[in-house]
Short mmCIF file of C-alpha atoms in Angstrom, two decimals:
data_model
loop_
_atom_site.label_atom_id
_atom_site.label_comp_id
_atom_site.label_asym_id
_atom_site.label_seq_id
_atom_site.Cartn_x
_atom_site.Cartn_y
_atom_site.Cartn_z
CA UNK A 235 21.84 19.98 -27.55
CA UNK A 236 19.53 19.16 -24.67
CA UNK A 237 20.95 17.93 -21.37
CA UNK A 238 18.74 14.86 -21.14
CA UNK A 239 16.22 12.82 -23.09
CA UNK A 240 14.10 12.37 -19.94
CA UNK A 241 14.05 14.09 -16.55
CA UNK A 242 12.12 12.23 -13.81
CA UNK A 243 11.06 14.12 -10.71
CA UNK A 244 10.80 11.70 -7.83
CA UNK A 245 12.85 8.55 -7.15
CA UNK A 246 10.11 6.43 -5.65
CA UNK A 247 8.98 3.07 -7.07
CA UNK A 248 7.37 4.84 -10.04
CA UNK A 249 10.22 7.21 -10.78
CA UNK A 250 13.28 4.97 -10.34
CA UNK A 251 11.72 2.03 -12.21
CA UNK A 252 10.67 4.33 -15.11
CA UNK A 253 14.13 5.89 -15.20
CA UNK A 254 15.86 2.53 -15.27
CA UNK A 255 13.61 1.20 -18.03
CA UNK A 256 14.03 4.37 -20.10
CA UNK A 257 17.81 4.19 -19.78
CA UNK A 258 17.76 0.57 -20.96
CA UNK A 259 15.78 1.73 -23.97
CA UNK A 260 18.55 4.17 -24.84
CA UNK A 261 17.37 7.40 -23.18
CA UNK A 262 19.75 9.74 -21.36
CA UNK A 263 18.01 10.06 -17.97
CA UNK A 264 18.24 12.17 -14.83
CA UNK A 265 16.22 11.57 -11.66
CA UNK A 266 15.62 14.44 -9.22
CA UNK A 267 14.81 13.52 -5.58
CA UNK A 268 14.58 15.90 -2.61
CA UNK A 269 14.62 13.17 0.04
CA UNK A 270 15.91 9.58 -0.20
CA UNK A 271 15.93 7.29 -3.23
CA UNK A 272 13.15 4.76 -2.96
CA UNK A 273 10.41 7.26 -2.14
CA UNK A 274 7.63 6.77 0.38
CA UNK A 275 7.25 3.04 -0.16
CA UNK A 276 10.81 2.19 0.72
CA UNK A 277 11.53 4.85 3.35
CA UNK A 278 8.22 5.75 5.01
CA UNK A 279 5.65 3.19 3.87
CA UNK A 280 5.46 -0.37 2.62
CA UNK A 281 8.91 -1.65 3.50
CA UNK A 282 9.43 -0.21 6.99
CA UNK A 283 5.87 -1.12 7.98
CA UNK A 284 6.38 -4.73 6.94
CA UNK A 285 9.75 -4.83 8.72
CA UNK A 286 7.99 -3.82 11.96
CA UNK A 287 5.14 -6.25 11.36
CA UNK A 288 7.68 -9.02 10.89
CA UNK A 289 9.21 -8.16 14.27
CA UNK A 290 5.86 -7.97 16.09
CA UNK A 291 4.80 -11.23 14.43
CA UNK A 292 7.90 -13.00 15.73
CA UNK A 293 7.18 -11.69 19.23
CA UNK A 294 3.56 -12.86 19.07
CA UNK A 295 4.60 -16.31 17.77
CA UNK A 296 7.09 -16.64 20.64
CA UNK A 297 4.39 -15.69 23.16
CA UNK A 298 2.01 -18.28 21.69
CA UNK A 299 4.65 -20.92 21.22
CA UNK A 300 3.83 -23.03 24.29
CA UNK A 301 1.21 -25.01 22.37
CA UNK A 302 4.02 -26.17 20.04
CA UNK A 303 6.39 -26.91 22.91
CA UNK A 304 8.31 -23.63 22.63
CA UNK A 305 8.36 -21.83 25.93
CA UNK A 306 10.11 -18.47 26.32
CA UNK A 307 10.94 -16.91 29.65
CA UNK A 308 11.80 -13.25 30.15
CA UNK A 309 10.51 -12.44 26.69
CA UNK A 310 10.35 -8.73 25.90
CA UNK A 311 10.04 -6.53 22.84
CA UNK A 312 12.72 -3.89 22.37
CA UNK A 313 11.27 -1.02 20.22
CA UNK A 314 14.66 0.59 19.75
CA UNK A 315 16.14 -2.62 18.31
CA UNK A 316 13.08 -3.20 16.10
CA UNK A 317 13.27 0.30 14.67
CA UNK A 318 17.04 0.00 14.20
CA UNK A 319 16.62 -3.22 12.17
CA UNK A 320 13.86 -1.48 10.18
CA UNK A 321 16.34 1.24 9.33
CA UNK A 322 18.99 -1.34 8.36
CA UNK A 323 16.56 -3.07 5.97
CA UNK A 324 15.56 0.27 4.42
CA UNK A 325 19.17 1.41 4.09
CA UNK A 326 20.20 -1.83 2.37
CA UNK A 327 17.36 -1.66 -0.15
CA UNK A 328 17.91 2.06 -0.76
CA UNK A 329 21.54 1.31 -1.59
CA UNK A 330 20.29 -1.29 -4.07
CA UNK A 331 18.13 1.34 -5.83
CA UNK A 332 21.04 3.78 -6.03
CA UNK A 333 23.31 1.05 -7.41
CA UNK A 334 20.70 0.04 -9.99
CA UNK A 335 20.36 3.59 -11.29
CA UNK A 336 24.14 4.03 -11.35
CA UNK A 337 24.62 0.81 -13.32
CA UNK A 338 22.10 2.06 -15.90
CA UNK A 339 23.99 5.38 -16.13
CA UNK A 340 21.07 7.34 -14.70
CA UNK A 341 22.09 10.59 -12.98
CA UNK A 342 20.52 10.80 -9.47
CA UNK A 343 20.37 14.44 -8.38
CA UNK A 344 19.64 15.38 -4.79
CA UNK A 345 17.39 18.43 -4.81
CA UNK A 346 13.89 19.79 -5.47
CA UNK A 347 12.77 19.67 -9.05
CA UNK A 348 10.39 22.28 -10.43
CA UNK A 349 8.91 22.15 -13.96
CA UNK A 350 9.42 25.57 -15.53
CA UNK A 351 7.98 24.70 -18.90
CA UNK A 352 7.80 21.71 -21.27
CA UNK A 353 11.39 20.50 -21.66
CA UNK A 354 12.78 22.64 -18.82
CA UNK A 355 13.30 21.68 -15.19
CA UNK A 356 14.88 23.74 -12.42
CA UNK A 357 16.70 21.80 -9.70
CA UNK A 358 17.34 23.48 -6.37
CA UNK A 359 20.53 21.82 -5.18
CA UNK A 360 22.41 22.62 -1.98
CA UNK A 361 23.70 26.17 -2.44
CA UNK A 362 23.00 26.35 -6.15
CA UNK A 363 20.29 26.32 -8.77
CA UNK A 364 20.49 24.43 -12.06
CA UNK A 365 18.19 24.52 -15.05
CA UNK A 366 18.15 21.40 -17.21
CA UNK A 367 16.75 20.94 -20.66
CA UNK A 368 15.17 17.70 -21.91
CA UNK A 369 12.80 16.15 -24.41
CA UNK A 370 10.30 14.81 -21.86
CA UNK A 371 9.49 15.32 -18.18
CA UNK A 372 7.95 12.66 -15.93
CA UNK A 373 6.42 13.66 -12.60
CA UNK A 374 6.53 10.86 -10.07
CA UNK A 375 6.41 12.85 -6.82
CA UNK A 376 4.09 10.43 -5.00
CA UNK A 377 1.84 11.37 -2.04
CA UNK A 378 1.94 12.48 1.61
CA UNK A 379 -0.30 11.63 4.55
CA UNK A 380 -3.56 13.59 4.51
CA UNK A 381 -4.46 15.69 7.53
CA UNK A 382 -8.16 16.57 7.59
CA UNK A 383 -9.35 19.78 9.29
CA UNK A 384 -10.11 18.05 12.60
CA UNK A 385 -9.32 20.19 15.64
CA UNK A 386 -6.58 18.75 17.78
CA UNK A 387 -4.57 16.88 15.17
CA UNK A 388 -1.70 19.22 15.82
CA UNK A 389 -1.35 18.14 19.48
CA UNK A 390 1.84 16.36 20.62
CA UNK A 391 1.33 12.62 20.45
CA UNK A 392 -0.93 12.78 17.39
CA UNK A 393 1.07 11.35 14.49
CA UNK A 394 0.84 10.35 10.85
CA UNK A 395 2.36 7.13 9.60
CA UNK A 396 5.46 9.09 8.48
CA UNK A 397 6.11 10.34 12.00
CA UNK A 398 5.35 7.06 13.63
CA UNK A 399 7.70 5.14 11.36
CA UNK A 400 10.50 7.54 12.20
CA UNK A 401 10.59 5.78 15.57
CA UNK A 402 9.32 6.25 19.06
CA UNK A 403 11.24 6.08 22.30
CA UNK A 404 8.87 3.55 23.85
CA UNK A 405 5.75 1.56 23.16
CA UNK A 406 2.58 3.42 24.16
CA UNK A 407 0.27 1.69 26.60
CA UNK A 408 -2.62 2.55 24.33
CA UNK A 409 -3.24 4.00 20.88
CA UNK A 410 -6.28 5.33 18.99
CA UNK A 411 -6.11 4.85 15.24
CA UNK A 412 -8.26 7.19 13.14
CA UNK A 413 -8.93 5.31 9.91
CA UNK A 414 -9.63 1.63 9.23
CA UNK A 415 -8.02 1.46 5.81
CA UNK A 416 -4.83 -0.44 4.91
CA UNK A 417 -2.50 1.79 6.96
CA UNK A 418 -4.78 1.77 9.99
CA UNK A 419 -5.34 -1.98 10.17
CA UNK A 420 -1.66 -2.80 9.63
CA UNK A 421 -0.65 -0.59 12.54
CA UNK A 422 -3.54 -2.04 14.58
CA UNK A 423 -2.03 -5.49 13.96
CA UNK A 424 1.44 -4.32 14.91
CA UNK A 425 0.45 -2.73 18.24
CA UNK A 426 -2.04 -5.51 19.10
CA UNK A 427 0.68 -8.10 18.62
CA UNK A 428 2.75 -6.21 21.22
CA UNK A 429 -0.02 -6.04 23.80
CA UNK A 430 -0.86 -2.36 23.29
CA UNK A 431 -4.51 -1.39 23.88
CA UNK A 432 -5.77 -0.53 20.41
CA UNK A 433 -8.88 1.34 19.33
CA UNK A 434 -9.74 1.73 15.60
CA UNK A 435 -12.22 4.38 14.46
CA UNK A 436 -13.53 4.05 10.90
CA UNK A 437 -16.05 6.44 9.41
CA UNK A 438 -17.63 3.92 7.06
CA UNK A 439 -19.57 0.79 7.88
CA UNK A 440 -16.60 -1.65 7.93
CA UNK A 441 -12.85 -1.86 7.95
CA UNK A 442 -11.08 -1.87 4.55
CA UNK A 443 -14.15 -0.27 2.92
CA UNK A 444 -12.58 -0.32 -0.55
CA UNK A 445 -12.30 -4.13 -0.58
CA UNK A 446 -14.81 -6.98 -0.67
CA UNK A 447 -17.28 -6.54 2.18
CA UNK A 448 -16.51 -9.92 3.75
CA UNK A 449 -12.81 -9.08 4.08
CA UNK A 450 -13.37 -6.00 6.20
CA UNK A 451 -16.07 -7.57 8.27
CA UNK A 452 -14.02 -10.66 9.00
CA UNK A 453 -10.94 -8.64 9.93
CA UNK A 454 -13.00 -6.51 12.28
CA UNK A 455 -14.25 -9.61 14.10
CA UNK A 456 -10.73 -11.03 14.39
CA UNK A 457 -9.34 -7.77 15.81
CA UNK A 458 -12.20 -7.62 18.32
CA UNK A 459 -11.49 -11.24 19.31
CA UNK A 460 -7.85 -10.24 19.99
CA UNK A 461 -8.92 -7.41 22.26
CA UNK A 462 -9.01 -4.41 19.92
CA UNK A 463 -11.89 -1.97 20.13
CA UNK A 464 -13.24 -1.48 16.61
CA UNK A 465 -15.78 1.27 15.99
CA UNK A 466 -17.22 1.61 12.50
CA UNK A 467 -19.52 4.35 11.34
CA UNK A 468 -17.55 6.58 13.76
CA UNK A 469 -17.14 10.16 12.57
CA UNK A 470 -14.28 11.89 14.39
CA UNK A 471 -15.00 15.47 15.51
CA UNK A 472 -11.95 16.56 17.52
CA UNK A 473 -8.98 15.48 19.63
CA UNK A 474 -8.28 16.97 23.06
CA UNK A 475 -5.56 16.49 25.65
CA UNK A 476 -7.08 15.31 28.91
CA UNK A 477 -5.72 14.07 32.23
CA UNK A 478 -6.35 10.49 31.05
CA UNK A 479 -4.54 10.99 27.73
CA UNK A 480 -5.44 12.09 24.21
CA UNK A 481 -9.20 11.87 23.85
CA UNK A 482 -10.79 11.42 20.42
CA UNK A 483 -14.36 12.57 20.31
CA UNK A 484 -16.64 11.00 17.67
CA UNK A 485 -20.26 10.38 16.83
CA UNK A 486 -21.69 6.98 15.94
CA UNK A 487 -25.25 6.64 14.73
CA UNK A 488 -25.96 10.07 16.11
CA UNK A 489 -24.62 9.25 19.58
CA UNK A 490 -21.41 10.74 21.03
CA UNK A 491 -18.44 8.54 21.80
CA UNK A 492 -14.91 8.91 23.17
CA UNK A 493 -11.71 6.92 22.77
CA UNK A 494 -8.64 7.69 24.90
CA UNK A 495 -5.05 6.75 24.09
CA UNK A 496 -1.54 7.70 24.99
CA UNK A 497 -0.94 8.13 21.30
CA UNK A 498 -3.17 8.87 18.29
CA UNK A 499 -2.41 7.77 14.73
CA UNK A 500 -4.17 9.70 11.94
CA UNK A 501 -4.35 7.22 9.09
CA UNK A 502 -7.19 8.47 6.88
CA UNK A 503 -5.33 8.25 3.59
CA UNK A 504 -2.83 10.11 1.47
CA UNK A 505 -2.93 13.04 -0.94
CA UNK A 506 -0.91 13.78 -4.12
CA UNK A 507 2.32 15.64 -3.45
CA UNK A 508 2.75 18.59 -5.81
CA UNK A 509 4.51 21.15 -3.59
CA UNK A 510 7.03 23.15 -5.68
CA UNK A 511 6.43 20.83 -8.66
CA UNK A 512 5.10 23.53 -10.97
CA UNK A 513 6.56 27.00 -11.52
CA UNK A 514 4.16 29.97 -11.10
CA UNK A 515 2.14 30.38 -14.25
CA UNK A 516 2.48 26.77 -15.37
CA UNK A 517 -0.82 24.98 -15.00
CA UNK A 518 -1.64 21.27 -15.47
CA UNK A 519 -5.23 19.99 -15.39
CA UNK A 520 -6.01 18.61 -11.94
CA UNK A 521 -8.85 17.02 -10.01
CA UNK A 522 -8.71 17.30 -6.22
CA UNK A 523 -4.98 17.83 -6.39
CA UNK A 524 -4.41 14.83 -8.65
CA UNK A 525 -2.73 15.50 -12.02
CA UNK A 526 -5.00 14.36 -14.86
CA UNK A 527 -3.37 12.19 -17.54
CA UNK A 528 -4.39 10.39 -20.73
CA UNK A 529 -3.96 6.72 -21.59
CA UNK A 530 -0.23 7.32 -22.23
CA UNK A 531 0.14 9.19 -18.92
CA UNK A 532 0.62 12.53 -20.61
CA UNK A 533 -0.73 15.54 -18.73
CA UNK A 534 -2.72 18.36 -20.27
CA UNK A 535 0.61 19.87 -21.37
CA UNK A 536 2.34 17.96 -24.16
CA UNK A 537 5.73 16.59 -23.18
CA UNK A 538 4.94 16.44 -19.46
CA UNK A 539 3.88 13.09 -18.02
CA UNK A 540 2.82 11.86 -14.61
CA UNK A 541 2.61 8.46 -12.91
CA UNK A 542 1.96 6.98 -9.50
CA UNK A 543 0.24 8.57 -6.54
CA UNK A 544 0.51 12.11 -7.91
CA UNK A 545 -1.86 11.15 -10.77
CA UNK A 546 -3.41 7.79 -10.03
CA UNK A 547 -6.59 6.94 -8.08
CA UNK A 548 -4.94 3.67 -7.04
CA UNK A 549 -2.09 4.58 -4.68
CA UNK A 550 0.08 1.43 -4.69
CA UNK A 551 3.81 1.11 -5.21
CA UNK A 552 3.53 -1.69 -7.76
CA UNK A 553 0.95 0.33 -9.72
CA UNK A 554 3.36 3.27 -9.89
CA UNK A 555 6.14 0.98 -11.12
CA UNK A 556 3.91 -0.62 -13.74
CA UNK A 557 2.70 2.81 -14.94
CA UNK A 558 6.26 4.04 -15.17
CA UNK A 559 7.34 1.07 -17.31
CA UNK A 560 4.24 1.42 -19.54
CA UNK A 561 4.76 5.16 -19.93
CA UNK A 562 8.40 5.07 -21.03
CA UNK A 563 7.93 2.02 -23.22
CA UNK A 564 5.20 3.86 -25.14
CA UNK A 565 7.36 7.01 -25.16
CA UNK A 566 10.39 5.35 -26.66
CA UNK A 567 8.73 3.03 -29.13
CA UNK A 568 8.71 -0.30 -27.27
CA UNK A 569 5.77 -2.60 -27.08
CA UNK A 570 4.27 -2.23 -23.58
CA UNK A 571 5.23 -5.27 -21.47
CA UNK A 572 2.77 -4.79 -18.61
CA UNK A 573 -1.03 -5.17 -18.37
CA UNK A 574 -2.40 -2.26 -16.32
CA UNK A 575 -5.97 -3.59 -16.20
CA UNK A 576 -5.43 -6.15 -13.41
CA UNK A 577 -4.23 -4.62 -10.15
CA UNK A 578 -3.74 -6.76 -7.03
CA UNK A 579 -3.70 -5.25 -3.57
CA UNK A 580 -2.24 -6.64 -0.38
CA UNK A 581 -2.79 -5.95 3.35
CA UNK A 582 -0.26 -7.34 5.81
CA UNK A 583 -2.52 -8.09 8.75
CA UNK A 584 -2.65 -11.44 10.52
CA UNK A 585 -3.77 -13.35 8.55
CA UNK A 586 -2.79 -11.59 5.36
CA UNK A 587 -5.37 -10.16 2.96
CA UNK A 588 -5.07 -9.97 -0.81
CA UNK A 589 -7.56 -8.92 -3.45
CA UNK A 590 -7.67 -8.51 -7.19
CA UNK A 591 -10.40 -7.77 -9.72
CA UNK A 592 -14.06 -7.15 -8.94
CA UNK A 593 -15.82 -7.95 -5.70
CA UNK A 594 -19.18 -9.61 -5.79
CA UNK A 595 -20.80 -6.27 -4.87
CA UNK A 596 -18.92 -4.36 -7.60
CA UNK A 597 -19.81 -6.91 -10.28
CA UNK A 598 -23.49 -6.77 -9.42
CA UNK A 599 -23.40 -2.96 -9.39
CA UNK A 600 -21.91 -3.10 -12.91
CA UNK A 601 -24.73 -5.38 -14.04
CA UNK A 602 -22.52 -8.46 -14.40
CA UNK A 603 -24.20 -11.73 -13.44
CA UNK A 604 -21.70 -13.70 -11.30
CA UNK A 605 -21.23 -16.88 -9.37
CA UNK A 606 -18.89 -17.32 -6.41
CA UNK A 607 -16.86 -20.12 -4.93
CA UNK A 608 -15.43 -20.09 -1.44
CA UNK A 609 -12.99 -22.31 0.38
CA UNK A 610 -12.19 -22.20 4.13
CA UNK A 611 -8.71 -22.81 5.53
CA UNK A 612 -9.99 -24.67 8.61
CA UNK A 613 -9.31 -28.03 6.88
CA UNK A 614 -6.06 -26.96 5.21
CA UNK A 615 -3.23 -29.03 6.75
CA UNK A 616 -0.60 -26.30 6.58
CA UNK A 617 -2.95 -23.77 8.21
CA UNK A 618 -3.79 -26.22 11.03
CA UNK A 619 -0.07 -26.93 11.57
CA UNK A 620 0.64 -23.20 11.78
CA UNK A 621 -2.27 -22.63 14.19
CA UNK A 622 -3.63 -20.03 11.81
CA UNK A 623 -6.84 -18.15 12.47
CA UNK A 624 -9.86 -19.10 10.41
CA UNK A 625 -9.45 -17.77 6.88
CA UNK A 626 -11.06 -18.08 3.49
CA UNK A 627 -10.50 -17.75 -0.24
CA UNK A 628 -13.37 -16.33 -2.30
CA UNK A 629 -13.52 -16.33 -6.07
CA UNK A 630 -15.87 -14.40 -8.34
CA UNK A 631 -16.59 -15.53 -11.93
CA UNK A 632 -18.90 -14.51 -14.74
CA UNK A 633 -22.07 -16.60 -14.70
CA UNK A 634 -22.11 -16.98 -18.49
CA UNK A 635 -18.52 -17.87 -19.40
CA UNK A 636 -17.11 -18.93 -16.06
CA UNK A 637 -14.15 -16.59 -16.48
CA UNK A 638 -12.70 -15.52 -13.13
CA UNK A 639 -13.05 -11.78 -12.62
CA UNK A 640 -12.23 -11.39 -8.91
CA UNK A 641 -10.33 -13.05 -6.06
CA UNK A 642 -10.43 -12.12 -2.38
CA UNK A 643 -8.21 -13.93 0.08
CA UNK A 644 -7.87 -13.75 3.84
CA UNK A 645 -5.38 -16.41 4.93
CA UNK A 646 -1.69 -17.05 5.58
CA UNK A 647 0.43 -16.33 2.48
CA UNK A 648 -2.43 -14.63 0.71
CA UNK A 649 -0.07 -11.98 -0.60
CA UNK A 650 2.09 -14.67 -2.24
CA UNK A 651 -0.92 -16.49 -3.75
CA UNK A 652 -2.64 -13.56 -5.40
CA UNK A 653 -0.43 -13.36 -8.48
CA UNK A 654 -1.65 -16.71 -9.85
CA UNK A 655 -5.18 -15.38 -9.66
CA UNK A 656 -4.18 -12.05 -11.19
CA UNK A 657 -2.79 -13.99 -14.16
CA UNK A 658 -5.98 -16.03 -14.36
CA UNK A 659 -8.06 -12.85 -14.57
CA UNK A 660 -5.78 -11.34 -17.19
CA UNK A 661 -6.09 -14.51 -19.26
CA UNK A 662 -9.86 -14.98 -18.69
CA UNK A 663 -9.23 -18.38 -17.21
CA UNK A 664 -11.97 -20.47 -15.57
CA UNK A 665 -11.99 -22.47 -12.35
CA UNK A 666 -11.79 -25.64 -14.39
CA UNK A 667 -8.66 -24.34 -16.12
CA UNK A 668 -6.92 -23.77 -12.78
CA UNK A 669 -8.05 -27.14 -11.36
CA UNK A 670 -5.86 -28.83 -13.97
CA UNK A 671 -2.83 -27.80 -11.91
CA UNK A 672 -1.63 -30.18 -9.18
CA UNK A 673 -0.92 -28.25 -6.02
CA UNK A 674 1.59 -29.77 -3.60
CA UNK A 675 0.57 -31.04 -0.16
CA UNK A 676 0.77 -29.70 2.48
CA UNK A 677 0.86 -26.03 1.40
CA UNK A 678 -1.20 -22.96 2.15
CA UNK A 679 -1.98 -22.59 -1.54
CA UNK A 680 -3.60 -26.03 -1.51
CA UNK A 681 -6.64 -24.31 0.06
CA UNK A 682 -7.23 -22.60 -3.30
CA UNK A 683 -8.37 -25.98 -4.70
CA UNK A 684 -11.47 -25.97 -2.50
CA UNK A 685 -12.50 -22.51 -3.67
CA UNK A 686 -11.93 -23.47 -7.30
CA UNK A 687 -13.85 -26.73 -6.87
CA UNK A 688 -16.76 -24.86 -5.27
CA UNK A 689 -16.78 -22.37 -8.14
CA UNK A 690 -16.53 -25.07 -10.83
CA UNK A 691 -19.35 -26.99 -9.15
CA UNK A 692 -21.67 -24.06 -9.82
#
């Protein structure tokens, strides 16, 4: 008799959600994790970053409170306290994950899992080695920060997001952020809120290059307005320690440039984590380190599956969770309960950014004739009350049917509003369909009405 029905390697948002769902479907499940339950998202990514952004946002609101009659004297930001609260939040949520798995009778094993062969996993526990047999194996080992071969990235004071989130003794006076993607702009927001001199270097022509062009361009202008130096089209060549601090050398339109900071954050993306995952001699089809899977998330070896960052081009926690649910539901005969075709993404800058579906540029590149509708938040009562920066909501719809195929928001509460638009895309709803809904006043979401009305008017 086999030890388990399913062995999951990795207890991140893909692994623990898949394990819980499989157990509820009647499988006997074990999860192997060599660090903490919750994976990167909970311990070294989404959650701790947002906890710090919440703290810096409160500080910035207090500093700017005089216009609302709130004046603070002696205000200061305590990094140690902020990082301690971040740890408390993470610890509480990690405990919730462990309790959830325990309640579903999932065995959580602390150790490194290695796939020996289909149906066989070795677990390196403290002081002992255990080999488990099972019907299916699910790899959900996630990703780690990428370190490109740039000279100087090994210098003291040059960090990845993992190292930065572990905590620093003090706030730097200045920081250079290499990479203008999601990680880079969120940390730029955090440090800018706290008065740190921030420089962002992005190799492509705008920030957030994977999102709608207008989002990245607008965010770049806002960060510059707040005092950040934003250099796009900047290709980093090396980092050197100088008397003035860490100096990042780059070229921009063929001309040399330099950016100096007390600290440097390397935030150019993440790569699939497969270290010790496969035993010598066991090969799974890969592409640039990413495990290749079919529509059911099975790898090139039958019985071995992979979800999340280790196999997906879209590295998002909620995507990993959705893939995990879909995979085990298919595996154990249940009708899939999640639609994997509509994937929202969120960026926790100030204001927030959220996007789902196709951008106007992507639709045109795919040969889809589209129309767009845009609403500004400058006349939205709740935004004016909050003193929010100028934002917008942009919708993209098919020109022939009017079905909404994309939504791109840059405004307060954008991350909370995007799900309605994700549902609209999944259901092929039109602007007129959504205009039937009465939205309460005054709310941030009320601004969506203007974008819908603009789209319906076309």
